Amino acid sequence: MFLNIQENAIFVADSHYNLNNGQFLIFLENLAKNKIETKQLILMGDNFDFLSSESKYFIKQNKTAIELLNKLSNNIEIVYLEGNHDYNLQKIFPNIKVIKREKQPLFGKYKDKSIALSHGDNFINWQYDLYCSIIRNSILLKFLNMIDFGNFISKKIESSLLDKNICHKMKDFKSLVSRRVNNYNSDIIIEGHYHQGSTFELKNKKYINIPSLCCDNKYIKLNDYKFIGENI
């Protein structure tokens, strides 16, 4: 898939929507009410704290946001790059263009600029790749769902995620970015995952880390080559 990125496209990352973090639902409601306007919404992954098509418990927990996203997809082009907390999503979002981790980066173009988009948890190492393939295995997830009596597995996962502190600044993020840009051949690189909301010009490339919606209360809107942070 190749993506033509539109003027006023919106990028949202790392909302980690759960019982504690409601910003993503507020954002979607503002879209539905036209308080936020766009014709193209690019979700950069981890917008749900956990979600997969095999997990009945988390589908039920996230029902309101799922239904609203599907309603919005009838009028807005929505692209969803799967993250490390939300995957195997196509069955849940039939009208949304879902990009699995192994298909990232997603390449696109904005005016005369080439763009690469990834959630950001790629290009790490083979051990992490193996881990990702295991936790995304549909047969394993269906089995776990089948033995999830009283939702005890799901509730344990949910409790662990609710207790996790995901909002912190990385001391040497620029050094990490300088290594990551070597994996991309494009004018602009856009990632989520790291929750830093930082932009760098490195090696003739522009690197943009989309801020975490739940940590910074911000999304990014593209206007005339500028990636502008806006509050929900």
PDB file of C-alpha atoms in Angstrom:
ATOM      1  CA  MET A   1       0.000   0.000   0.000  1.00  0.00           C
ATOM      2  CA  PHE A   2       1.134   3.541  -0.827  1.00  0.00           C
ATOM      3  CA  LEU A   3      -0.465   6.473   0.970  1.00  0.00           C
ATOM      4  CA  ASN A   4      -1.122   9.906  -0.472  1.00  0.00           C
ATOM      5  CA  ILE A   5      -1.026  12.103   2.599  1.00  0.00           C
ATOM      6  CA  GLN A   6      -3.519  14.942   2.454  1.00  0.00           C
ATOM      7  CA  GLU A   7      -3.345  18.514   3.622  1.00  0.00           C
ATOM      8  CA  ASN A   8      -4.709  18.765   7.179  1.00  0.00           C
ATOM      9  CA  ALA A   9      -4.101  15.069   7.837  1.00  0.00           C
ATOM     10  CA  ILE A  10      -4.146  14.274  11.555  1.00  0.00           C
ATOM     11  CA  PHE A  11      -1.721  11.920  13.289  1.00  0.00           C
ATOM     12  CA  VAL A  12      -2.574  10.365  16.666  1.00  0.00           C
ATOM     13  CA  ALA A  13      -0.270   8.070  18.617  1.00  0.00           C
ATOM     14  CA  ASP A  14      -0.089   6.195  21.890  1.00  0.00           C
ATOM     15  CA  SER A  15      -3.448   7.126  23.355  1.00  0.00           C
ATOM     16  CA  HIS A  16      -3.378   3.946  25.482  1.00  0.00           C
ATOM     17  CA  TYR A  17      -7.123   4.207  25.881  1.00  0.00           C
ATOM     18  CA  ASN A  18      -8.267   2.441  29.050  1.00  0.00           C
ATOM     19  CA  LEU A  19     -10.199   3.095  32.261  1.00  0.00           C
ATOM     20  CA  ASN A  20      -7.643   5.731  33.302  1.00  0.00           C
ATOM     21  CA  ASN A  21      -6.902   7.364  29.940  1.00  0.00           C
ATOM     22  CA  GLY A  22      -9.994   8.745  28.225  1.00  0.00           C
ATOM     23  CA  GLN A  23      -8.378  11.232  25.864  1.00  0.00           C
ATOM     24  CA  PHE A  24      -8.813   9.055  22.769  1.00  0.00           C
ATOM     25  CA  LEU A  25     -12.570   8.842  23.200  1.00  0.00           C
ATOM     26  CA  ILE A  26     -12.748  12.610  23.744  1.00  0.00           C
ATOM     27  CA  PHE A  27     -10.741  13.105  20.538  1.00  0.00           C
ATOM     28  CA  LEU A  28     -13.061  10.800  18.562  1.00  0.00           C
ATOM     29  CA  GLU A  29     -16.150  12.539  19.959  1.00  0.00           C
ATOM     30  CA  ASN A  30     -14.726  15.914  18.925  1.00  0.00           C
ATOM     31  CA  LEU A  31     -14.179  14.537  15.418  1.00  0.00           C
ATOM     32  CA  ALA A  32     -17.749  13.273  15.288  1.00  0.00           C
ATOM     33  CA  LYS A  33     -19.036  16.704  16.407  1.00  0.00           C
ATOM     34  CA  ASN A  34     -16.787  18.482  13.852  1.00  0.00           C
ATOM     35  CA  LYS A  35     -14.960  20.289  16.639  1.00  0.00           C
ATOM     36  CA  ILE A  36     -11.869  18.737  15.038  1.00  0.00           C
ATOM     37  CA  GLU A  37     -11.938  18.540  11.252  1.00  0.00           C
ATOM     38  CA  THR A  38      -9.975  16.372   8.856  1.00  0.00           C
ATOM     39  CA  LYS A  39     -10.548  14.086   5.889  1.00  0.00           C
ATOM     40  CA  GLN A  40      -7.623  11.812   6.768  1.00  0.00           C
ATOM     41  CA  LEU A  41      -6.824  10.327  10.166  1.00  0.00           C
ATOM     42  CA  ILE A  42      -3.626   8.346  10.672  1.00  0.00           C
ATOM     43  CA  LEU A  43      -3.495   6.334  13.879  1.00  0.00           C
ATOM     44  CA  MET A  44       0.119   5.544  14.708  1.00  0.00           C
ATOM     45  CA  GLY A  45      -0.461   2.615  17.062  1.00  0.00           C
ATOM     46  CA  ASP A  46      -1.114   1.891  20.739  1.00  0.00           C
ATOM     47  CA  ASN A  47      -4.265   3.951  20.644  1.00  0.00           C
ATOM     48  CA  PHE A  48      -5.844   1.235  22.766  1.00  0.00           C
ATOM     49  CA  ASP A  49      -3.983   0.041  25.842  1.00  0.00           C
ATOM     50  CA  PHE A  50      -4.794  -3.460  24.654  1.00  0.00           C
ATOM     51  CA  LEU A  51      -6.933  -4.668  21.780  1.00  0.00           C
ATOM     52  CA  SER A  52      -6.977  -7.626  19.412  1.00  0.00           C
ATOM     53  CA  SER A  53      -9.768  -9.232  17.429  1.00  0.00           C
ATOM     54  CA  GLU A  54      -9.362 -12.453  19.430  1.00  0.00           C
ATOM     55  CA  SER A  55      -9.974 -10.862  22.844  1.00  0.00           C
ATOM     56  CA  LYS A  56     -13.689 -10.691  23.648  1.00  0.00           C
ATOM     57  CA  TYR A  57     -13.105  -8.984  27.001  1.00  0.00           C
ATOM     58  CA  PHE A  58     -11.110  -6.076  25.596  1.00  0.00           C
ATOM     59  CA  ILE A  59     -13.455  -5.669  22.632  1.00  0.00           C
ATOM     60  CA  LYS A  60     -16.290  -5.280  25.150  1.00  0.00           C
ATOM     61  CA  GLN A  61     -14.243  -2.894  27.326  1.00  0.00           C
ATOM     62  CA  ASN A  62     -13.456  -0.705  24.306  1.00  0.00           C
ATOM     63  CA  LYS A  63     -16.884  -1.011  22.657  1.00  0.00           C
ATOM     64  CA  THR A  64     -17.738   2.702  22.646  1.00  0.00           C
ATOM     65  CA  ALA A  65     -14.468   3.807  21.036  1.00  0.00           C
ATOM     66  CA  ILE A  66     -14.563   0.922  18.523  1.00  0.00           C
ATOM     67  CA  GLU A  67     -18.089   1.772  17.398  1.00  0.00           C
ATOM     68  CA  LEU A  68     -17.257   5.465  17.071  1.00  0.00           C
ATOM     69  CA  LEU A  69     -14.127   4.745  15.028  1.00  0.00           C
ATOM     70  CA  ASN A  70     -16.134   2.528  12.688  1.00  0.00           C
ATOM     71  CA  LYS A  71     -18.786   5.235  12.328  1.00  0.00           C
ATOM     72  CA  LEU A  72     -16.130   7.862  11.530  1.00  0.00           C
ATOM     73  CA  SER A  73     -14.552   5.566   8.944  1.00  0.00           C
ATOM     74  CA  ASN A  74     -17.642   5.986   6.765  1.00  0.00           C
ATOM     75  CA  ASN A  75     -16.756   9.652   6.179  1.00  0.00           C
ATOM     76  CA  ILE A  76     -13.029   9.933   6.923  1.00  0.00           C
ATOM     77  CA  GLU A  77     -10.120   7.995   5.450  1.00  0.00           C
ATOM     78  CA  ILE A  78      -8.624   6.238   8.466  1.00  0.00           C
ATOM     79  CA  VAL A  79      -5.303   4.428   8.397  1.00  0.00           C
ATOM     80  CA  TYR A  80      -4.355   2.392  11.477  1.00  0.00           C
ATOM     81  CA  LEU A  81      -0.736   1.344  11.955  1.00  0.00           C
ATOM     82  CA  GLU A  82      -0.819  -1.481  14.468  1.00  0.00           C
ATOM     83  CA  GLY A  83       1.336  -1.041  17.567  1.00  0.00           C
ATOM     84  CA  ASN A  84       2.619  -3.353  20.274  1.00  0.00           C
ATOM     85  CA  HIS A  85      -0.598  -2.947  22.307  1.00  0.00           C
ATOM     86  CA  ASP A  86      -3.155  -3.158  19.460  1.00  0.00           C
ATOM     87  CA  TYR A  87      -2.937  -5.756  16.703  1.00  0.00           C
ATOM     88  CA  ASN A  88      -4.917  -8.206  14.554  1.00  0.00           C
ATOM     89  CA  LEU A  89      -7.411  -5.378  14.129  1.00  0.00           C
ATOM     90  CA  GLN A  90      -8.779  -5.742  10.589  1.00  0.00           C
ATOM     91  CA  LYS A  91     -11.826  -7.786  11.646  1.00  0.00           C
ATOM     92  CA  ILE A  92     -12.712  -5.141  14.222  1.00  0.00           C
ATOM     93  CA  PHE A  93     -12.332  -2.242  11.766  1.00  0.00           C
ATOM     94  CA  PRO A  94     -13.547  -3.467   8.345  1.00  0.00           C
ATOM     95  CA  ASN A  95     -13.546  -0.009   6.678  1.00  0.00           C
ATOM     96  CA  ILE A  96     -10.186   1.098   8.079  1.00  0.00           C
ATOM     97  CA  LYS A  97      -6.872   0.478   6.325  1.00  0.00           C
ATOM     98  CA  VAL A  98      -4.994  -1.547   8.935  1.00  0.00           C
ATOM     99  CA  ILE A  99      -1.223  -1.825   8.518  1.00  0.00           C
ATOM    100  CA  LYS A 100       0.314  -4.736  10.389  1.00  0.00           C
ATOM    101  CA  ARG A 101       3.757  -4.430  11.994  1.00  0.00           C
ATOM    102  CA  GLU A 102       5.417  -6.597   9.338  1.00  0.00           C
ATOM    103  CA  LYS A 103       4.085  -4.246   6.625  1.00  0.00           C
ATOM    104  CA  GLN A 104       5.646  -1.179   8.265  1.00  0.00           C
ATOM    105  CA  PRO A 105       7.041   1.253   7.361  1.00  0.00           C
ATOM    106  CA  LEU A 106       4.138   2.420   5.283  1.00  0.00           C
ATOM    107  CA  PHE A 107       5.431   4.641   2.511  1.00  0.00           C
ATOM    108  CA  GLY A 108       3.604   7.669   1.239  1.00  0.00           C
ATOM    109  CA  LYS A 109       3.966  11.115  -0.219  1.00  0.00           C
ATOM    110  CA  TYR A 110       2.968  14.614   0.788  1.00  0.00           C
ATOM    111  CA  LYS A 111       3.326  17.118  -2.060  1.00  0.00           C
ATOM    112  CA  ASP A 112       6.985  16.702  -3.141  1.00  0.00           C
ATOM    113  CA  LYS A 113       8.143  14.906   0.025  1.00  0.00           C
ATOM    114  CA  SER A 114       8.436  11.156   0.528  1.00  0.00           C
ATOM    115  CA  ILE A 115       7.248   9.941   3.920  1.00  0.00           C
ATOM    116  CA  ALA A 116       7.727   6.718   5.889  1.00  0.00           C
ATOM    117  CA  LEU A 117       5.367   5.889   8.748  1.00  0.00           C
ATOM    118  CA  SER A 118       5.840   3.282  11.477  1.00  0.00           C
ATOM    119  CA  HIS A 119       4.520   2.731  14.943  1.00  0.00           C
ATOM    120  CA  GLY A 120       8.187   2.685  15.958  1.00  0.00           C
ATOM    121  CA  ASP A 121       8.793  -0.751  17.458  1.00  0.00           C
ATOM    122  CA  ASN A 122      10.425  -2.153  14.320  1.00  0.00           C
ATOM    123  CA  PHE A 123      14.149  -2.335  13.475  1.00  0.00           C
ATOM    124  CA  ILE A 124      15.053  -3.479  16.992  1.00  0.00           C
ATOM    125  CA  ASN A 125      16.429  -7.051  16.970  1.00  0.00           C
ATOM    126  CA  TRP A 126      15.467 -10.594  16.010  1.00  0.00           C
ATOM    127  CA  GLN A 127      14.549 -11.514  19.576  1.00  0.00           C
ATOM    128  CA  TYR A 128      11.947  -8.753  19.696  1.00  0.00           C
ATOM    129  CA  ASP A 129      10.676  -9.773  16.245  1.00  0.00           C
ATOM    130  CA  LEU A 130      10.187 -13.321  17.554  1.00  0.00           C
ATOM    131  CA  TYR A 131       8.364 -12.042  20.636  1.00  0.00           C
ATOM    132  CA  CYS A 132       6.059  -9.946  18.436  1.00  0.00           C
ATOM    133  CA  SER A 133       5.238 -12.904  16.201  1.00  0.00           C
ATOM    134  CA  ILE A 134       4.336 -15.013  19.265  1.00  0.00           C
ATOM    135  CA  ILE A 135       2.080 -12.471  20.999  1.00  0.00           C
ATOM    136  CA  ARG A 136       0.282 -11.742  17.710  1.00  0.00           C
ATOM    137  CA  ASN A 137      -0.311 -15.419  16.882  1.00  0.00           C
ATOM    138  CA  SER A 138      -4.045 -15.724  16.286  1.00  0.00           C
ATOM    139  CA  ILE A 139      -4.234 -19.408  17.284  1.00  0.00           C
ATOM    140  CA  LEU A 140      -2.513 -18.697  20.602  1.00  0.00           C
ATOM    141  CA  LEU A 141      -4.738 -15.684  21.283  1.00  0.00           C
ATOM    142  CA  LYS A 142      -7.898 -17.653  20.505  1.00  0.00           C
ATOM    143  CA  PHE A 143      -6.758 -20.415  22.859  1.00  0.00           C
ATOM    144  CA  LEU A 144      -6.049 -17.918  25.642  1.00  0.00           C
ATOM    145  CA  ASN A 145      -9.472 -16.370  25.087  1.00  0.00           C
ATOM    146  CA  MET A 146     -11.057 -19.830  25.287  1.00  0.00           C
ATOM    147  CA  ILE A 147      -9.496 -20.571  28.704  1.00  0.00           C
ATOM    148  CA  ASP A 148     -10.048 -17.027  30.018  1.00  0.00           C
ATOM    149  CA  PHE A 149     -12.660 -18.218  32.544  1.00  0.00           C
ATOM    150  CA  GLY A 150     -14.236 -15.298  34.344  1.00  0.00           C
ATOM    151  CA  ASN A 151     -11.898 -13.079  32.298  1.00  0.00           C
ATOM    152  CA  PHE A 152      -9.137 -13.807  34.839  1.00  0.00           C
ATOM    153  CA  ILE A 153      -6.352 -13.590  32.217  1.00  0.00           C
ATOM    154  CA  SER A 154      -7.744 -10.429  30.639  1.00  0.00           C
ATOM    155  CA  LYS A 155      -8.299  -8.745  34.005  1.00  0.00           C
ATOM    156  CA  LYS A 156      -4.740  -9.567  35.072  1.00  0.00           C
ATOM    157  CA  ILE A 157      -3.418  -7.985  31.845  1.00  0.00           C
ATOM    158  CA  GLU A 158      -5.700  -4.981  32.348  1.00  0.00           C
ATOM    159  CA  SER A 159      -4.597  -4.494  35.960  1.00  0.00           C
ATOM    160  CA  SER A 160      -0.933  -4.640  34.972  1.00  0.00           C
ATOM    161  CA  LEU A 161      -1.438  -2.071  32.215  1.00  0.00           C
ATOM    162  CA  LEU A 162      -3.420   0.276  34.474  1.00  0.00           C
ATOM    163  CA  ASP A 163      -0.563   0.271  37.004  1.00  0.00           C
ATOM    164  CA  LYS A 164       2.087   1.027  34.397  1.00  0.00           C
ATOM    165  CA  ASN A 165       3.663   4.501  34.180  1.00  0.00           C
ATOM    166  CA  ILE A 166       4.167   5.204  30.475  1.00  0.00           C
ATOM    167  CA  CYS A 167       4.812   8.959  30.591  1.00  0.00           C
ATOM    168  CA  HIS A 168       8.484   9.811  30.953  1.00  0.00           C
ATOM    169  CA  LYS A 169      11.196  11.571  28.988  1.00  0.00           C
ATOM    170  CA  MET A 170      14.102   9.610  27.531  1.00  0.00           C
ATOM    171  CA  LYS A 171      17.513  11.054  28.404  1.00  0.00           C
ATOM    172  CA  ASP A 172      19.239  10.430  25.059  1.00  0.00           C
ATOM    173  CA  PHE A 173      16.366  10.129  22.622  1.00  0.00           C
ATOM    174  CA  LYS A 174      18.243  12.000  19.865  1.00  0.00           C
ATOM    175  CA  SER A 175      20.963   9.339  19.897  1.00  0.00           C
ATOM    176  CA  LEU A 176      18.341   6.621  19.440  1.00  0.00           C
ATOM    177  CA  VAL A 177      16.737   8.578  16.600  1.00  0.00           C
ATOM    178  CA  SER A 178      20.098   9.043  14.856  1.00  0.00           C
ATOM    179  CA  ARG A 179      20.386   5.250  14.664  1.00  0.00           C
ATOM    180  CA  ARG A 180      16.775   4.658  13.647  1.00  0.00           C
ATOM    181  CA  VAL A 181      16.830   7.048  10.678  1.00  0.00           C
ATOM    182  CA  ASN A 182      19.425   4.799   9.000  1.00  0.00           C
ATOM    183  CA  ASN A 183      16.649   2.261   8.428  1.00  0.00           C
ATOM    184  CA  TYR A 184      14.571   4.678   6.355  1.00  0.00           C
ATOM    185  CA  ASN A 185      14.983   6.069   2.864  1.00  0.00           C
ATOM    186  CA  SER A 186      12.566   8.978   2.797  1.00  0.00           C
ATOM    187  CA  ASP A 187      12.505  12.737   3.304  1.00  0.00           C
ATOM    188  CA  ILE A 188      10.293  12.540   6.393  1.00  0.00           C
ATOM    189  CA  ILE A 189      10.045   9.793   9.012  1.00  0.00           C
ATOM    190  CA  ILE A 190       7.052   9.662  11.348  1.00  0.00           C
ATOM    191  CA  GLU A 191       6.872   7.348  14.344  1.00  0.00           C
ATOM    192  CA  GLY A 192       4.990   6.926  17.597  1.00  0.00           C
ATOM    193  CA  HIS A 193       5.868   4.429  20.349  1.00  0.00           C
ATOM    194  CA  TYR A 194       8.419   6.519  22.251  1.00  0.00           C
ATOM    195  CA  HIS A 195       6.027   9.119  23.773  1.00  0.00           C
ATOM    196  CA  GLN A 196       8.558  11.937  23.287  1.00  0.00           C
ATOM    197  CA  GLY A 197       6.826  14.352  20.901  1.00  0.00           C
ATOM    198  CA  SER A 198      10.164  15.485  19.464  1.00  0.00           C
ATOM    199  CA  THR A 199      11.345  16.534  16.011  1.00  0.00           C
ATOM    200  CA  PHE A 200      14.901  16.326  14.639  1.00  0.00           C
ATOM    201  CA  GLU A 201      16.673  17.145  11.392  1.00  0.00           C
ATOM    202  CA  LEU A 202      19.268  14.392  10.884  1.00  0.00           C
ATOM    203  CA  LYS A 203      21.178  13.172   7.831  1.00  0.00           C
ATOM    204  CA  ASN A 204      19.029  15.240   5.448  1.00  0.00           C
ATOM    205  CA  LYS A 205      15.905  13.675   6.911  1.00  0.00           C
ATOM    206  CA  LYS A 206      13.186  15.072   9.140  1.00  0.00           C
ATOM    207  CA  TYR A 207      12.236  12.790  12.019  1.00  0.00           C
ATOM    208  CA  ILE A 208       8.942  13.366  13.840  1.00  0.00           C
ATOM    209  CA  ASN A 209       7.919  11.489  16.956  1.00  0.00           C
ATOM    210  CA  ILE A 210       4.191  11.976  17.435  1.00  0.00           C
ATOM    211  CA  PRO A 211       3.393  12.935  21.049  1.00  0.00           C
ATOM    212  CA  SER A 212       1.478  10.482  23.205  1.00  0.00           C
ATOM    213  CA  LEU A 213      -2.144  11.602  23.353  1.00  0.00           C
ATOM    214  CA  CYS A 214      -2.559  10.296  26.896  1.00  0.00           C
ATOM    215  CA  CYS A 215       0.691  11.877  28.169  1.00  0.00           C
ATOM    216  CA  ASP A 216       0.686  15.217  26.332  1.00  0.00           C
ATOM    217  CA  ASN A 217      -2.989  15.630  25.415  1.00  0.00           C
ATOM    218  CA  LYS A 218      -1.857  16.429  21.865  1.00  0.00           C
ATOM    219  CA  TYR A 219      -2.191  15.179  18.320  1.00  0.00           C
ATOM    220  CA  ILE A 220      -0.396  16.438  15.190  1.00  0.00           C
ATOM    221  CA  LYS A 221      -1.986  18.191  12.217  1.00  0.00           C
ATOM    222  CA  LEU A 222      -0.189  18.648   8.892  1.00  0.00           C
ATOM    223  CA  ASN A 223      -0.538  22.050   7.290  1.00  0.00           C
ATOM    224  CA  ASP A 224       1.682  23.524   4.567  1.00  0.00           C
ATOM    225  CA  TYR A 225       4.669  21.273   5.368  1.00  0.00           C
ATOM    226  CA  LYS A 226       4.339  22.012   9.086  1.00  0.00           C
ATOM    227  CA  PHE A 227       3.499  19.333  11.650  1.00  0.00           C
ATOM    228  CA  ILE A 228       1.665  21.275  14.321  1.00  0.00           C
ATOM    229  CA  GLY A 229       0.758  19.978  17.769  1.00  0.00           C
ATOM    230  CA  GLU A 230      -2.829  20.676  18.783  1.00  0.00           C
ATOM    231  CA  ASN A 231      -4.645  20.004  22.043  1.00  0.00           C
ATOM    232  CA  ILE A 232      -7.854  17.986  22.066  1.00  0.00           C
TER     233      ILE A 232
END
